[in-house]
Coordinates of C-alpha atoms and ligand atoms in Angstrom, one line a residue:
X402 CA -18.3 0.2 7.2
X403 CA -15.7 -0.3 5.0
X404 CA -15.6 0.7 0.7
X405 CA -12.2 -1.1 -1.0
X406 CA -11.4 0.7 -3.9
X407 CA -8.2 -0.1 -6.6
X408 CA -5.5 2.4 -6.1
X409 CA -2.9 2.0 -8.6
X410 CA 0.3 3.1 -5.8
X411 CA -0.9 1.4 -2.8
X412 CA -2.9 -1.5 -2.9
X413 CA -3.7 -1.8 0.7
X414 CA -5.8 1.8 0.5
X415 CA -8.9 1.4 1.9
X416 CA -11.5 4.1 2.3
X417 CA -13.4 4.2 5.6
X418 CA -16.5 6.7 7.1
X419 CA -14.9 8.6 10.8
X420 CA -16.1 9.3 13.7
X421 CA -16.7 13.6 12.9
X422 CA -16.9 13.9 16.8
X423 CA -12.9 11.8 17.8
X424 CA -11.5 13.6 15.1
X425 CA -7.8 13.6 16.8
X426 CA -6.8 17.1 17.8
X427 CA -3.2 16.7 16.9
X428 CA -1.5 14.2 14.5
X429 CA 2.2 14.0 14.2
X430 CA 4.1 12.6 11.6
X431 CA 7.4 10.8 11.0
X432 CA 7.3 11.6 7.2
X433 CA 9.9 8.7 6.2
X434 CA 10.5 6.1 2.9
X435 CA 11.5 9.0 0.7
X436 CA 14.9 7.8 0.0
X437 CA 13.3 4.2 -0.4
X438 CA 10.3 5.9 -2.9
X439 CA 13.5 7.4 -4.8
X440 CA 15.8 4.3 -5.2
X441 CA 12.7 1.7 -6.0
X442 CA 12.4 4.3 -9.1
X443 CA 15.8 4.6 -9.8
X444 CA 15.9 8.0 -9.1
X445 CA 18.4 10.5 -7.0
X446 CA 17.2 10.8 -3.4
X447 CA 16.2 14.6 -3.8
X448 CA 13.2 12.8 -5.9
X449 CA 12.2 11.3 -3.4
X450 CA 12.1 14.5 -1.2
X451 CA 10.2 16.4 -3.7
X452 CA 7.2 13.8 -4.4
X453 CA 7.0 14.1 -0.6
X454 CA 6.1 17.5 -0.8
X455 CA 3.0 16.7 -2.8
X456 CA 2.1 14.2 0.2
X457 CA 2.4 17.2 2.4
X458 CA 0.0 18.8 0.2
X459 CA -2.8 16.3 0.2
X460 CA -2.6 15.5 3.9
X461 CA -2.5 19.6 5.2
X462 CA -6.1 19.6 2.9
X463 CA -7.2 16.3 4.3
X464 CA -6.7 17.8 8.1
X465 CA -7.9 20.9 7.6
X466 CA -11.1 19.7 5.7
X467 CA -11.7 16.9 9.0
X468 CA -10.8 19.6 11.3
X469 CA -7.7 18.5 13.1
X470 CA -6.2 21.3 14.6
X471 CA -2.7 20.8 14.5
X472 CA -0.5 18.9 12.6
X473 CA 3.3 18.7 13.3
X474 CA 5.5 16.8 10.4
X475 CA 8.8 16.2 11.2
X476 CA 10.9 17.7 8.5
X477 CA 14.5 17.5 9.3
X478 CA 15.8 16.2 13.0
X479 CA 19.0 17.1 14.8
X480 CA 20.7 13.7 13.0
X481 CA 19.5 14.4 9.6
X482 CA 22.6 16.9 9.8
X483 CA 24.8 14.0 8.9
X484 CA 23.6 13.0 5.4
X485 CA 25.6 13.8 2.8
X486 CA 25.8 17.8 2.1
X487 CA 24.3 17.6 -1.3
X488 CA 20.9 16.0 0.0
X489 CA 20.8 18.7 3.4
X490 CA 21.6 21.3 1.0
X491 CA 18.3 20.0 -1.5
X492 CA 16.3 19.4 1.7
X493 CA 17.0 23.4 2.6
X494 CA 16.4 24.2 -0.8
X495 CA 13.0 22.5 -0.9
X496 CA 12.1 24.2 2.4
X497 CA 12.7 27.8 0.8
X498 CA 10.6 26.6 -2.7
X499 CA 7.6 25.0 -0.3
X500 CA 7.2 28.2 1.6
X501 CA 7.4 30.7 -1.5
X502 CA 5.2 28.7 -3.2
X503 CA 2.7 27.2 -0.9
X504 CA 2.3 30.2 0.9
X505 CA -1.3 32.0 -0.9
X506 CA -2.5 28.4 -1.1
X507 CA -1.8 27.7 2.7
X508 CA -2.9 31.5 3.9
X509 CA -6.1 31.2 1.8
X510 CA -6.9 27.9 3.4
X511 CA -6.2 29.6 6.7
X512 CA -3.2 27.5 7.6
X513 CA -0.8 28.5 10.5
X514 CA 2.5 27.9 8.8
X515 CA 4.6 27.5 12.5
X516 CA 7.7 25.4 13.1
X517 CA 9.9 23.6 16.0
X518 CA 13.1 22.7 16.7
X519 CA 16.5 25.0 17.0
X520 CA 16.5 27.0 13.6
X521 CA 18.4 29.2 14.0
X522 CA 21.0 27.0 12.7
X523 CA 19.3 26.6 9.7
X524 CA 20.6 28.6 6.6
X525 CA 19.2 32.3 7.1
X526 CA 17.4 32.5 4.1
X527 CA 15.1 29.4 5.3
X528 CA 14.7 30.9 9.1
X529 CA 13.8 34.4 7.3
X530 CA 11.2 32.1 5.0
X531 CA 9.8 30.6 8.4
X532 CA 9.4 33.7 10.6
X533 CA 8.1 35.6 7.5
X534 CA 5.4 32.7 6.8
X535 CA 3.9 32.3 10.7
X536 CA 4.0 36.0 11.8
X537 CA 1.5 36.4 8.7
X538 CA -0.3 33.5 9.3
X539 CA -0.1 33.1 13.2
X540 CA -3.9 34.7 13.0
X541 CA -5.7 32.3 10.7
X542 CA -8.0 29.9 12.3
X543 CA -7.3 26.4 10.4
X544 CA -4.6 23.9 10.9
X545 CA -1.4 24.8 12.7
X546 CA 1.3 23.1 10.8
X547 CA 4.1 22.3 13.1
X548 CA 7.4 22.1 10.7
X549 CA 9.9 20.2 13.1
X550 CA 13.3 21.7 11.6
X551 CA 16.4 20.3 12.9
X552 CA 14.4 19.2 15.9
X553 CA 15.1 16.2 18.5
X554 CA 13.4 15.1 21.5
X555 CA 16.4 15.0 23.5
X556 CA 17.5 18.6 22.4
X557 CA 14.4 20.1 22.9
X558 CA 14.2 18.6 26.8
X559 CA 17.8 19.5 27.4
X560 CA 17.0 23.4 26.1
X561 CA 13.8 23.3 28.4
X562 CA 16.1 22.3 31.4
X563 CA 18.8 25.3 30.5
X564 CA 15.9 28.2 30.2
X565 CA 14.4 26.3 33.5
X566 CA 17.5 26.7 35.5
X567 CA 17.9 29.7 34.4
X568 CA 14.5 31.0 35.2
X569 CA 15.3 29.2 39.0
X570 CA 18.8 31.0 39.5
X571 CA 16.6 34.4 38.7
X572 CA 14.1 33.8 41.5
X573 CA 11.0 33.4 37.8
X574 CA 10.4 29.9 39.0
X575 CA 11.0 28.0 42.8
X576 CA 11.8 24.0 42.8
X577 CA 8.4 23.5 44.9
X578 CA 5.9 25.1 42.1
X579 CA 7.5 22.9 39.0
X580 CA 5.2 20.1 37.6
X581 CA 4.8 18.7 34.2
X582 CA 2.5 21.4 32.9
X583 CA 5.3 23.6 34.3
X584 CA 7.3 21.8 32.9
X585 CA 5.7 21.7 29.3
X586 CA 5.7 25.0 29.4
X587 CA 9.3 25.5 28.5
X588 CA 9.2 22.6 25.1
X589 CA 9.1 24.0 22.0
X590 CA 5.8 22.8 21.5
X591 CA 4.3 24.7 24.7
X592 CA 0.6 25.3 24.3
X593 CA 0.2 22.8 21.9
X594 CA -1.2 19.5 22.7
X595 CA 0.3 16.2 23.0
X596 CA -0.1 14.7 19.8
X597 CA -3.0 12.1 19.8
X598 CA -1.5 9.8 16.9
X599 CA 1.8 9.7 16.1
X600 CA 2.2 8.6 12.0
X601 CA 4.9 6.6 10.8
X602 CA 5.0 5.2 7.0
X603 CA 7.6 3.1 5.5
X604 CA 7.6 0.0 7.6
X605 CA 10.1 1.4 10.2
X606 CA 9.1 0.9 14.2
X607 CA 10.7 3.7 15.9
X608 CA 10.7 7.3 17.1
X609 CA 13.4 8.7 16.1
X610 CA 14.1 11.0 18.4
X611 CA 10.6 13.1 17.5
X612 CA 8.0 14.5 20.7
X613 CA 10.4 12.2 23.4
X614 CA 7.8 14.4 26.2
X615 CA 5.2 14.6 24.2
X616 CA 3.9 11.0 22.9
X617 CA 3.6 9.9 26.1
X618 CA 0.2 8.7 25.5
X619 CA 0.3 9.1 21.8
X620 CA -1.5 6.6 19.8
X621 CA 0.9 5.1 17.2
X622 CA 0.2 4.1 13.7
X623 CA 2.8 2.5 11.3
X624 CA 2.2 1.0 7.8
X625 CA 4.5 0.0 5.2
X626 CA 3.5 2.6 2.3
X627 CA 6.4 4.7 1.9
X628 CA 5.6 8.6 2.5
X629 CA 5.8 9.8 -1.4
X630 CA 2.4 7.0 -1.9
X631 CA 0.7 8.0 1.3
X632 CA -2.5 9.4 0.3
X633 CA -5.3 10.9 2.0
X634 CA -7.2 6.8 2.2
X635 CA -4.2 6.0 4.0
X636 CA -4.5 9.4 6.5
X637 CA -8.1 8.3 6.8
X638 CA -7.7 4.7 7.6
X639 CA -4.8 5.7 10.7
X640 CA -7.9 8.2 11.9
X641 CA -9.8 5.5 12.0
X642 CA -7.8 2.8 13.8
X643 CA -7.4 5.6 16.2
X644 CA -10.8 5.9 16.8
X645 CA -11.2 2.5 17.3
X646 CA -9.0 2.0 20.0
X647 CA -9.9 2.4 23.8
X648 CA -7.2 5.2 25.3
X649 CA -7.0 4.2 29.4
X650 CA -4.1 6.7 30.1
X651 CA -2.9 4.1 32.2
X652 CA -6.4 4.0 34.2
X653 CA -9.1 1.3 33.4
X654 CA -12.6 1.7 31.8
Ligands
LIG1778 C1 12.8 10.8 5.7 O1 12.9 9.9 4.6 C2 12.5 12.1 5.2 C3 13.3 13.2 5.5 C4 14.4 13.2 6.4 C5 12.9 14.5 5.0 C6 11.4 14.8 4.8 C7 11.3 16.0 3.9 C8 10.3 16.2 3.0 C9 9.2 15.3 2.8 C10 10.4 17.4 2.1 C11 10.9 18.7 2.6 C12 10.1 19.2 3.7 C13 9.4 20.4 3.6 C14 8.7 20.8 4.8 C15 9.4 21.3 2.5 P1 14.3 9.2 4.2 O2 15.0 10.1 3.4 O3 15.0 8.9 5.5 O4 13.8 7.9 3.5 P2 14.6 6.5 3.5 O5 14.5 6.0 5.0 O6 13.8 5.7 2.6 O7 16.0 6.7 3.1

């Protein structure tokens, strides 16, 4: 059953009524079209960072209010290191400002604020901000919210493979006993789902580098809105193509 209503940022935003009981468990998100937002408007880059954050805003309420469980957004990734210094440093800088400031809104709504990906080369006032914000929310019982911080698919397998071989030369783990749960296990994501739909806005068709292991049999959803105009419609409408499609696993129904 489908209601069209006017939006005046995305014209394509159609509200729809879900499925309450395919709710997807995990929904990752490529959070892309900032810079694209930005320059349509004339507007430095950074702009186009920060009306993201709003995004962010809307869609941790949206999940937590349908009851997804975890949601991981894909912040900054192993390549992002080569934009120009001025944009990392504002991406770093609106990293520290999110946590500080989102924090009694996300705690209050019971949020997990956790993160993936290597940071401890991040600056050390933003790891400081990220340990601080899940070690007091690690107990609450709403969304986890997975920020992937200078995180890429291919680092995070190779870093599995290092702490695995290492666990193998100290007698922790034999050859014969590894599988892909074992395996799991040692991602950064380990004892978090795969995600069940993978969002990208913006118009672009790729991964990028984000849950390589993981998407395996991820659902993917693209659209051409750029991240700043995604709204909670737009979240809505990818839940419900989800729902609407017939996940075989590579069996047969
Ligand atoms: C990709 O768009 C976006 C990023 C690399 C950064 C995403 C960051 C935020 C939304 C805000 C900061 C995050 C937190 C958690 C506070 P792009 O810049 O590549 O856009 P373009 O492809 O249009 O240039």
């Amino acid at each position: 059953m489908f209601k069209f209503f006017k939006s005046n940022k995305v014209k394509s935003s159609i509200d729809v009524s879900l499925d309450y009981n395919k709710i997807p468990k995990h929904i990752a998100i490529i959070m892309d079209g900032n810079g694209r937002w930005a320059k349509q408007r004339k507007l430095p880059r950074t702009m186009g960072h920060k009306a993201g954050i709003e995004t962010i805003r809307k869609v941790i309420k949206e999940c937590n209010k349908l009851g997804v469980q975890y949601l991981t957004l894909y912040a900054f990734s192993t390549e992002n290191w080569k934009r120009p210094q001025n944009e990392v440093n504002a991406l770093m800088q609106l990293l520290v400002e999110y946590l500080r400031k989102e924090f009694d809104e996300l705690n209050k709504n019971n949020v997990v604020i956790s993160h993936i990906g290597d940071i401890s080369k991040l600056p050390k006032v933003c790891q400081n901000e990220l340990i601080e914000a899940y070690n007091k929310t690690k107990n609450n019982t709403g969304v986890v919210l997975n920020l992937a911080l200078n995180y890429g698919g291919r680092a995070e397998i190779l870093s599995g493979i290092k702490d695995l071989c290492k666990d193998i030369i100290d007698g922790k783990k034999s050859i014969n006993s590894l599988n892909e749960k074992v395996f799991s296990d040692y991602l950064y994501t380990k004892g978090v789902p795969d995600p069940d739909l993978i969002i990208r806005p913006s118009g672009e068709q790729r991964l990028s580098n984000f849950l390589l292991w993981q998407c395996a049999y991820s659902e993917f959803w693209y659209s051409n809105i750029n991240w700043p105009d995604f709204t909670e419609s737009d979240l809505r409408r990818a839940i419900y193509d989800y729902q609407n499609r017939e996940r075989r696993y590579g069996g047969i129904k």
